[in-house]
PDB file of C-alpha atoms in Angstrom:
ATOM      1  CA  MET A  26     127.495  45.700 109.525  1.00  0.00           C
ATOM      2  CA  LYS A  27     124.691  46.180 112.072  1.00  0.00           C
ATOM      3  CA  ASN A  28     121.504  47.831 110.937  1.00  0.00           C
ATOM      4  CA  LYS A  29     119.693  50.585 112.848  1.00  0.00           C
ATOM      5  CA  ASP A  30     117.113  48.281 114.472  1.00  0.00           C
ATOM      6  CA  SER A  31     119.738  45.939 115.909  1.00  0.00           C
ATOM      7  CA  ILE A  32     121.743  48.876 117.293  1.00  0.00           C
ATOM      8  CA  ASP A  33     118.620  50.332 118.935  1.00  0.00           C
ATOM      9  CA  LYS A  34     117.760  46.953 120.473  1.00  0.00           C
ATOM     10  CA  GLU A  35     121.300  46.534 121.786  1.00  0.00           C
ATOM     11  CA  LEU A  36     121.247  50.001 123.388  1.00  0.00           C
ATOM     12  CA  TYR A  37     117.831  49.306 124.917  1.00  0.00           C
ATOM     13  CA  ASP A  38     119.051  46.003 126.391  1.00  0.00           C
ATOM     14  CA  ARG A  39     122.115  47.693 127.887  1.00  0.00           C
ATOM     15  CA  PHE A  40     120.082  50.427 129.551  1.00  0.00           C
ATOM     16  CA  HIS A  41     117.508  47.914 130.757  1.00  0.00           C
ATOM     17  CA  ASN A  42     120.130  45.610 132.268  1.00  0.00           C
ATOM     18  CA  THR A  43     121.953  48.529 133.890  1.00  0.00           C
ATOM     19  CA  ALA A  44     118.720  49.863 135.419  1.00  0.00           C
ATOM     20  CA  ASN A  45     117.835  46.436 136.809  1.00  0.00           C
ATOM     21  CA  SER A  46     121.271  46.060 138.346  1.00  0.00           C
ATOM     22  CA  LEU A  47     120.923  49.273 140.374  1.00  0.00           C
ATOM     23  CA  SER A  48     119.637  48.773 143.898  1.00  0.00           C
ATOM     24  CA  ILE A  49     117.402  51.460 145.432  1.00  0.00           C
ATOM     25  CA  HIS A  50     117.994  52.280 149.069  1.00  0.00           C
ATOM     26  CA  GLU A  51     114.448  52.367 150.450  1.00  0.00           C
ATOM     27  CA  GLU A  52     115.378  54.272 153.619  1.00  0.00           C
ATOM     28  CA  ARG A  53     117.117  57.053 151.715  1.00  0.00           C
ATOM     29  CA  LYS A  54     114.239  57.159 149.256  1.00  0.00           C
ATOM     30  CA  LYS A  55     111.769  57.812 152.102  1.00  0.00           C
ATOM     31  CA  GLU A  56     114.047  60.464 153.618  1.00  0.00           C
ATOM     32  CA  THR A  57     114.353  62.247 150.254  1.00  0.00           C
ATOM     33  CA  LEU A  58     110.576  62.228 149.687  1.00  0.00           C
ATOM     34  CA  LEU A  59     109.950  63.618 153.186  1.00  0.00           C
ATOM     35  CA  PHE A  60     112.557  66.341 152.609  1.00  0.00           C
ATOM     36  CA  LEU A  61     110.973  67.363 149.294  1.00  0.00           C
ATOM     37  CA  GLN A  62     107.490  67.431 150.815  1.00  0.00           C
ATOM     38  CA  LYS A  63     108.731  69.641 153.648  1.00  0.00           C
ATOM     39  CA  GLN A  64     110.422  72.022 151.225  1.00  0.00           C
ATOM     40  CA  ILE A  65     107.264  72.316 149.131  1.00  0.00           C
ATOM     41  CA  THR A  66     105.084  72.865 152.219  1.00  0.00           C
ATOM     42  CA  ASP A  67     107.346  75.557 153.683  1.00  0.00           C
ATOM     43  CA  LYS A  68     107.791  77.402 150.389  1.00  0.00           C
ATOM     44  CA  PRO A  69     105.395  80.365 150.040  1.00  0.00           C
ATOM     45  CA  ILE A  70     103.128  80.184 147.009  1.00  0.00           C
ATOM     46  CA  GLY A  71     102.567  83.444 145.174  1.00  0.00           C
ATOM     47  CA  ILE A  72     100.951  84.523 141.917  1.00  0.00           C
ATOM     48  CA  LEU A  73     103.633  84.704 139.255  1.00  0.00           C
ATOM     49  CA  ASN A  74     101.637  86.966 136.950  1.00  0.00           C
ATOM     50  CA  SER A  75      98.647  88.847 138.307  1.00  0.00           C
ATOM     51  CA  ARG A  76      95.991  90.269 135.992  1.00  0.00           C
ATOM     52  CA  ILE A  77      97.488  93.736 136.379  1.00  0.00           C
ATOM     53  CA  HIS A  78     100.922  92.366 135.494  1.00  0.00           C
ATOM     54  CA  ILE A  79      99.534  90.624 132.402  1.00  0.00           C
ATOM     55  CA  PHE A  80      97.673  93.798 131.382  1.00  0.00           C
ATOM     56  CA  LEU A  81     100.819  95.924 131.717  1.00  0.00           C
ATOM     57  CA  ASN A  82     102.886  93.407 129.762  1.00  0.00           C
ATOM     58  CA  GLN A  83     100.353  93.385 126.933  1.00  0.00           C
ATOM     59  CA  LEU A  84     100.356  97.177 126.905  1.00  0.00           C
ATOM     60  CA  ARG A  85     104.137  97.227 126.857  1.00  0.00           C
ATOM     61  CA  TYR A  86     104.772  94.643 124.127  1.00  0.00           C
ATOM     62  CA  MET A  87     101.727  95.102 121.878  1.00  0.00           C
ATOM     63  CA  ASP A  88     102.195  96.502 118.387  1.00  0.00           C
ATOM     64  CA  LYS A  89     101.279 100.132 119.012  1.00  0.00           C
ATOM     65  CA  SER A  90     101.648 101.157 115.367  1.00  0.00           C
ATOM     66  CA  THR A  91      98.245  99.695 114.465  1.00  0.00           C
ATOM     67  CA  THR A  92      96.590 101.583 117.335  1.00  0.00           C
ATOM     68  CA  TRP A  93      98.146 104.860 116.193  1.00  0.00           C
ATOM     69  CA  VAL A  94      97.035 104.222 112.602  1.00  0.00           C
ATOM     70  CA  HIS A  95      93.532 103.380 113.837  1.00  0.00           C
ATOM     71  CA  SER A  96      93.406 106.587 115.886  1.00  0.00           C
ATOM     72  CA  ALA A  97      94.652 108.638 112.933  1.00  0.00           C
ATOM     73  CA  ILE A  98      91.966 107.163 110.651  1.00  0.00           C
ATOM     74  CA  CYS A  99      89.313 107.994 113.258  1.00  0.00           C
ATOM     75  CA  ILE A 100      90.493 111.606 113.361  1.00  0.00           C
ATOM     76  CA  VAL A 101      90.382 111.775 109.550  1.00  0.00           C
ATOM     77  CA  LEU A 102      86.809 110.398 109.531  1.00  0.00           C
ATOM     78  CA  LEU A 103      85.701 113.053 112.017  1.00  0.00           C
ATOM     79  CA  LEU A 104      87.417 115.760 109.959  1.00  0.00           C
ATOM     80  CA  ILE A 105      85.561 114.553 106.854  1.00  0.00           C
ATOM     81  CA  MET A 106      82.245 114.984 108.702  1.00  0.00           C
ATOM     82  CA  MET A 107      83.251 118.510 109.734  1.00  0.00           C
ATOM     83  CA  PHE A 108      84.271 119.270 106.142  1.00  0.00           C
ATOM     84  CA  PHE A 109      80.856 118.302 104.793  1.00  0.00           C
ATOM     85  CA  SER A 110      79.195 120.240 107.607  1.00  0.00           C
ATOM     86  CA  ARG A 111      81.038 123.382 106.575  1.00  0.00           C
ATOM     87  CA  TYR A 112      79.919 123.083 102.953  1.00  0.00           C
ATOM     88  CA  GLY A 113      76.265 122.444 103.815  1.00  0.00           C
ATOM     89  CA  VAL A 114      75.717 118.902 102.569  1.00  0.00           C
ATOM     90  CA  GLU A 115      72.076 117.823 102.418  1.00  0.00           C
ATOM     91  CA  LYS A 116      70.594 115.598 105.090  1.00  0.00           C
ATOM     92  CA  GLU A 117      70.181 112.587 102.772  1.00  0.00           C
ATOM     93  CA  ASN A 118      73.797 112.841 101.602  1.00  0.00           C
ATOM     94  CA  ILE A 119      75.259 113.128 105.096  1.00  0.00           C
ATOM     95  CA  ILE A 120      73.380 109.982 106.128  1.00  0.00           C
ATOM     96  CA  LEU A 121      74.979 108.091 103.232  1.00  0.00           C
ATOM     97  CA  ILE A 122      78.412 109.567 104.000  1.00  0.00           C
ATOM     98  CA  SER A 123      78.066 108.708 107.682  1.00  0.00           C
ATOM     99  CA  MET A 124      77.099 105.122 106.885  1.00  0.00           C
ATOM    100  CA  ILE A 125      80.096 104.705 104.583  1.00  0.00           C
ATOM    101  CA  LEU A 126      82.488 106.202 107.141  1.00  0.00           C
ATOM    102  CA  SER A 127      81.026 104.002 109.868  1.00  0.00           C
ATOM    103  CA  GLY A 128      81.476 100.922 107.696  1.00  0.00           C
ATOM    104  CA  ILE A 129      85.081 101.901 106.974  1.00  0.00           C
ATOM    105  CA  LEU A 130      85.652 102.204 110.716  1.00  0.00           C
ATOM    106  CA  GLY A 131      84.337  98.664 111.196  1.00  0.00           C
ATOM    107  CA  VAL A 132      86.665  97.295 108.496  1.00  0.00           C
ATOM    108  CA  VAL A 133      89.664  99.126 109.973  1.00  0.00           C
ATOM    109  CA  THR A 134      88.911  97.651 113.410  1.00  0.00           C
ATOM    110  CA  ILE A 135      88.996  94.034 112.226  1.00  0.00           C
ATOM    111  CA  ALA A 136      92.006  94.761 109.999  1.00  0.00           C
ATOM    112  CA  GLU A 137      93.824  96.005 113.094  1.00  0.00           C
ATOM    113  CA  VAL A 138      93.074  92.777 114.965  1.00  0.00           C
ATOM    114  CA  SER A 139      93.758  90.533 111.977  1.00  0.00           C
ATOM    115  CA  ARG A 140      97.255  91.996 111.544  1.00  0.00           C
ATOM    116  CA  ILE A 141      98.288  89.616 114.328  1.00  0.00           C
ATOM    117  CA  PHE A 142      97.540  86.753 111.916  1.00  0.00           C
ATOM    118  CA  PHE A 143      98.765  88.458 108.733  1.00  0.00           C
ATOM    119  CA  SER A 144     102.267  88.607 110.261  1.00  0.00           C
ATOM    120  CA  GLY A 145     102.501  84.808 110.012  1.00  0.00           C
ATOM    121  CA  ILE A 146     103.998  84.360 113.489  1.00  0.00           C
ATOM    122  CA  ALA A 147     100.883  83.835 115.619  1.00  0.00           C
ATOM    123  CA  GLU A 148     101.865  80.216 116.294  1.00  0.00           C
ATOM    124  CA  LEU A 149     105.364  81.313 117.332  1.00  0.00           C
ATOM    125  CA  SER A 150     103.912  83.972 119.632  1.00  0.00           C
ATOM    126  CA  GLU A 151     101.674  81.389 121.296  1.00  0.00           C
ATOM    127  CA  SER A 152     104.612  79.031 121.894  1.00  0.00           C
ATOM    128  CA  CYS A 153     106.650  81.798 123.532  1.00  0.00           C
ATOM    129  CA  TYR A 154     105.829  84.156 126.367  1.00  0.00           C
ATOM    130  CA  PHE A 155     102.770  85.734 124.763  1.00  0.00           C
ATOM    131  CA  ASN A 156      99.213  84.451 124.759  1.00  0.00           C
ATOM    132  CA  VAL A 157      97.598  85.165 121.386  1.00  0.00           C
ATOM    133  CA  LYS A 158      94.094  84.917 122.844  1.00  0.00           C
ATOM    134  CA  GLN A 159      94.944  87.626 125.370  1.00  0.00           C
ATOM    135  CA  ILE A 160      96.596  89.756 122.682  1.00  0.00           C
ATOM    136  CA  VAL A 161      93.493  89.585 120.451  1.00  0.00           C
ATOM    137  CA  ALA A 162      91.174  90.325 123.402  1.00  0.00           C
ATOM    138  CA  PHE A 163      93.302  93.269 124.486  1.00  0.00           C
ATOM    139  CA  GLN A 164      93.474  94.630 120.931  1.00  0.00           C
ATOM    140  CA  MET A 165      89.691  94.369 120.636  1.00  0.00           C
ATOM    141  CA  LEU A 166      89.265  96.168 123.950  1.00  0.00           C
ATOM    142  CA  ILE A 167      91.450  99.098 122.877  1.00  0.00           C
ATOM    143  CA  SER A 168      89.775  99.259 119.458  1.00  0.00           C
ATOM    144  CA  GLY A 169      86.321  99.103 121.059  1.00  0.00           C
ATOM    145  CA  ILE A 170      87.077 102.052 123.325  1.00  0.00           C
ATOM    146  CA  ILE A 171      88.330 104.123 120.389  1.00  0.00           C
ATOM    147  CA  ASN A 172      85.374 103.153 118.171  1.00  0.00           C
ATOM    148  CA  LEU A 173      82.719 103.879 120.778  1.00  0.00           C
ATOM    149  CA  THR A 174      84.267 107.285 121.413  1.00  0.00           C
ATOM    150  CA  VAL A 175      84.342 108.181 117.708  1.00  0.00           C
ATOM    151  CA  LEU A 176      80.822 106.857 117.057  1.00  0.00           C
ATOM    152  CA  PHE A 177      79.458 108.754 120.052  1.00  0.00           C
ATOM    153  CA  ILE A 178      81.050 111.992 118.819  1.00  0.00           C
ATOM    154  CA  GLY A 179      79.794 111.337 115.285  1.00  0.00           C
ATOM    155  CA  ILE A 180      76.229 110.663 116.431  1.00  0.00           C
ATOM    156  CA  LEU A 181      76.113 113.839 118.518  1.00  0.00           C
ATOM    157  CA  PHE A 182      77.711 115.965 115.800  1.00  0.00           C
ATOM    158  CA  VAL A 183      75.558 114.788 112.869  1.00  0.00           C
ATOM    159  CA  GLY A 184      72.395 114.686 114.978  1.00  0.00           C
ATOM    160  CA  SER A 185      72.795 118.272 116.235  1.00  0.00           C
ATOM    161  CA  ARG A 186      74.120 119.749 112.982  1.00  0.00           C
ATOM    162  CA  TRP A 187      71.502 118.245 110.637  1.00  0.00           C
ATOM    163  CA  GLN A 188      68.649 118.088 113.173  1.00  0.00           C
ATOM    164  CA  ILE A 189      68.318 114.298 113.086  1.00  0.00           C
ATOM    165  CA  HIS A 190      66.952 112.405 116.076  1.00  0.00           C
ATOM    166  CA  LEU A 191      69.835 110.799 117.973  1.00  0.00           C
ATOM    167  CA  LEU A 192      68.171 107.370 117.928  1.00  0.00           C
ATOM    168  CA  GLN A 193      67.841 107.545 114.147  1.00  0.00           C
ATOM    169  CA  ILE A 194      71.365 108.680 113.372  1.00  0.00           C
ATOM    170  CA  GLY A 195      72.662 106.284 116.016  1.00  0.00           C
ATOM    171  CA  LEU A 196      71.124 103.304 114.238  1.00  0.00           C
ATOM    172  CA  TYR A 197      72.224 104.662 110.846  1.00  0.00           C
ATOM    173  CA  LEU A 198      75.836 104.620 112.087  1.00  0.00           C
ATOM    174  CA  LEU A 199      75.790 101.535 114.315  1.00  0.00           C
ATOM    175  CA  VAL A 200      74.141  99.130 111.863  1.00  0.00           C
ATOM    176  CA  PRO A 201      76.774  99.643 109.100  1.00  0.00           C
ATOM    177  CA  PHE A 202      79.535  99.490 111.717  1.00  0.00           C
ATOM    178  CA  VAL A 203      78.309  96.171 113.141  1.00  0.00           C
ATOM    179  CA  THR A 204      77.578  94.795 109.645  1.00  0.00           C
ATOM    180  CA  ALA A 205      81.120  95.595 108.500  1.00  0.00           C
ATOM    181  CA  GLN A 206      82.587  93.904 111.563  1.00  0.00           C
ATOM    182  CA  CYS A 207      80.454  90.793 111.036  1.00  0.00           C
ATOM    183  CA  CYS A 208      81.512  90.490 107.396  1.00  0.00           C
ATOM    184  CA  CYS A 209      85.204  91.051 108.170  1.00  0.00           C
ATOM    185  CA  LEU A 210      85.158  88.624 111.101  1.00  0.00           C
ATOM    186  CA  ARG A 211      83.631  86.028 108.776  1.00  0.00           C
ATOM    187  CA  VAL A 212      86.578  86.585 106.426  1.00  0.00           C
ATOM    188  CA  LEU A 213      89.059  86.383 109.311  1.00  0.00           C
ATOM    189  CA  LEU A 214      87.641  83.007 110.376  1.00  0.00           C
ATOM    190  CA  THR A 215      88.603  81.523 106.989  1.00  0.00           C
ATOM    191  CA  GLU A 216      92.127  80.355 106.170  1.00  0.00           C
ATOM    192  CA  ALA A 217      92.263  82.483 103.024  1.00  0.00           C
ATOM    193  CA  GLY A 218      91.168  85.543 105.000  1.00  0.00           C
ATOM    194  CA  ARG A 219      94.058  85.141 107.437  1.00  0.00           C
ATOM    195  CA  ARG A 220      96.614  84.755 104.684  1.00  0.00           C
ATOM    196  CA  SER A 221      95.914  88.011 102.900  1.00  0.00           C
ATOM    197  CA  SER A 222      94.482  91.398 103.803  1.00  0.00           C
ATOM    198  CA  PHE A 223      93.247  91.810 100.213  1.00  0.00           C
ATOM    199  CA  LEU A 224      89.972  90.045 101.033  1.00  0.00           C
ATOM    200  CA  LEU A 225      89.220  92.586 103.756  1.00  0.00           C
ATOM    201  CA  VAL A 226      89.725  95.381 101.244  1.00  0.00           C
ATOM    202  CA  MET A 227      87.343  93.646  98.852  1.00  0.00           C
ATOM    203  CA  VAL A 228      84.740  93.279 101.602  1.00  0.00           C
ATOM    204  CA  GLY A 229      85.097  96.982 102.439  1.00  0.00           C
ATOM    205  CA  ALA A 230      84.559  97.963  98.787  1.00  0.00           C
ATOM    206  CA  PHE A 231      81.507  95.706  98.547  1.00  0.00           C
ATOM    207  CA  LEU A 232      79.999  97.256 101.691  1.00  0.00           C
ATOM    208  CA  VAL A 233      80.438 100.786 100.310  1.00  0.00           C
ATOM    209  CA  VAL A 234      78.444  99.781  97.219  1.00  0.00           C
ATOM    210  CA  PHE A 235      75.859  98.065  99.434  1.00  0.00           C
ATOM    211  CA  TYR A 236      75.358 101.213 101.550  1.00  0.00           C
ATOM    212  CA  MET A 237      74.897 103.256  98.382  1.00  0.00           C
ATOM    213  CA  ILE A 238      72.151 100.861  97.319  1.00  0.00           C
ATOM    214  CA  LEU A 239      70.481 101.263 100.724  1.00  0.00           C
ATOM    215  CA  ALA A 240      70.673 105.036 100.384  1.00  0.00           C
ATOM    216  CA  SER A 241      68.647 104.820  97.159  1.00  0.00           C
ATOM    217  CA  ILE A 242      65.660 103.450  99.105  1.00  0.00           C
ATOM    218  CA  PRO A 243      64.061 106.492 100.823  1.00  0.00           C
ATOM    219  CA  SER A 244      61.480 104.401 102.686  1.00  0.00           C
ATOM    220  CA  LEU A 245      64.260 102.909 104.825  1.00  0.00           C
ATOM    221  CA  TYR A 246      64.961 106.294 106.399  1.00  0.00           C
ATOM    222  CA  LEU A 247      61.482 107.072 107.668  1.00  0.00           C
ATOM    223  CA  VAL A 248      60.694 107.096 111.386  1.00  0.00           C
ATOM    224  CA  ALA A 249      58.460 104.068 110.816  1.00  0.00           C
ATOM    225  CA  SER A 250      61.507 102.073 109.669  1.00  0.00           C
ATOM    226  CA  LEU A 251      63.370 102.464 112.973  1.00  0.00           C
ATOM    227  CA  THR A 252      62.030  99.110 114.154  1.00  0.00           C
ATOM    228  CA  LEU A 253      63.620  97.434 111.126  1.00  0.00           C
ATOM    229  CA  TRP A 254      66.937  99.171 111.844  1.00  0.00           C
ATOM    230  CA  GLY A 255      66.728  98.153 115.492  1.00  0.00           C
ATOM    231  CA  ILE A 256      66.142  94.498 114.575  1.00  0.00           C
ATOM    232  CA  ALA A 257      69.058  94.610 112.133  1.00  0.00           C
ATOM    233  CA  PHE A 258      71.277  96.061 114.874  1.00  0.00           C
ATOM    234  CA  LEU A 259      70.333  93.346 117.394  1.00  0.00           C
ATOM    235  CA  ILE A 260      70.856  90.570 114.841  1.00  0.00           C
ATOM    236  CA  GLY A 261      74.229  92.071 113.939  1.00  0.00           C
ATOM    237  CA  LEU A 262      75.292  92.164 117.598  1.00  0.00           C
ATOM    238  CA  LEU A 263      74.247  88.523 118.020  1.00  0.00           C
ATOM    239  CA  LEU A 264      76.180  87.408 114.940  1.00  0.00           C
ATOM    240  CA  MET A 265      79.229  89.428 115.952  1.00  0.00           C
ATOM    241  CA  GLY A 266      79.187  87.855 119.419  1.00  0.00           C
ATOM    242  CA  MET A 267      79.006  84.363 117.918  1.00  0.00           C
ATOM    243  CA  GLN A 268      81.867  85.101 115.542  1.00  0.00           C
ATOM    244  CA  ILE A 269      84.081  86.530 118.286  1.00  0.00           C
ATOM    245  CA  LYS A 270      83.380  83.408 120.354  1.00  0.00           C
ATOM    246  CA  ALA A 271      84.292  81.220 117.353  1.00  0.00           C
ATOM    247  CA  LEU A 272      87.503  83.222 116.857  1.00  0.00           C
ATOM    248  CA  PHE A 273      88.600  82.732 120.466  1.00  0.00           C
ATOM    249  CA  ARG A 274      87.634  79.055 120.349  1.00  0.00           C
ATOM    250  CA  GLY A 275      89.741  78.586 117.210  1.00  0.00           C
ATOM    251  CA  ILE A 276      92.716  80.305 118.853  1.00  0.00           C
ATOM    252  CA  GLU A 277      92.352  78.211 122.017  1.00  0.00           C
ATOM    253  CA  LYS A 278      92.150  74.939 120.075  1.00  0.00           C
ATOM    254  CA  GLY A 279      95.116  75.962 117.918  1.00  0.00           C
ATOM    255  CA  ASP A 280      93.240  75.633 114.607  1.00  0.00           C
ATOM    256  CA  ILE A 281      93.706  79.272 113.651  1.00  0.00           C
ATOM    257  CA  LEU A 282      97.290  79.413 114.888  1.00  0.00           C
ATOM    258  CA  CYS A 283      98.422  76.310 113.017  1.00  0.00           C
ATOM    259  CA  MET A 284      96.802  77.380 109.743  1.00  0.00           C
ATOM    260  CA  ASN A 285      98.449  80.786 110.086  1.00  0.00           C
TER     261      ASN A 285
END
């Protein structure tokens, strides 16, 4: 009885001998090549998927449930601010509450993006019609628009209601928001962070405690401390930019998709 190697060698020899026995008609070969070149030259070349087409496809097929949940949470956060405004919360307390709500908003944003990886089918999506890098970028764009709108409303509302300078309250809200996003992105860049959303919840709980500790230091909320807050905000933006770049690089290389 023939083994597998001998059968493979016999098949290879048969194909090789058959291929060598075939004679190629050089004249017909040239005619065929000229015909193909003419067909390619005469055929109009158009863009299969323009940027607008890609944008509309992403909008059509994206998971809209996370965006609706994100929007609903934003509305709830604004309602909480209005609730405390109605019951006359002190200035120091509203600063702490605003920082916590801003941090929660940052965690929710990354959780919305990371749901693409929690589903466990990011690699399948990349191998099919969809481009995971585009999906993540589009999700971040939508989330960014929603977040900036909510933060802008929150800054104006708290600043006017409690007579806090807009620059101050702006930094008090933006620094926790950026810090939360940096921490959650760091989690998302790890394999364990992409396998379970529990770590994001833990990070959110830790940040709430951290903001409470910051609130117990009155010297941090003086006008003289604005420079410190500004530096923290710029450093946070820099770190967040580096982490977003690392996330996209990991998606492009396939590291994040394959470990999904």
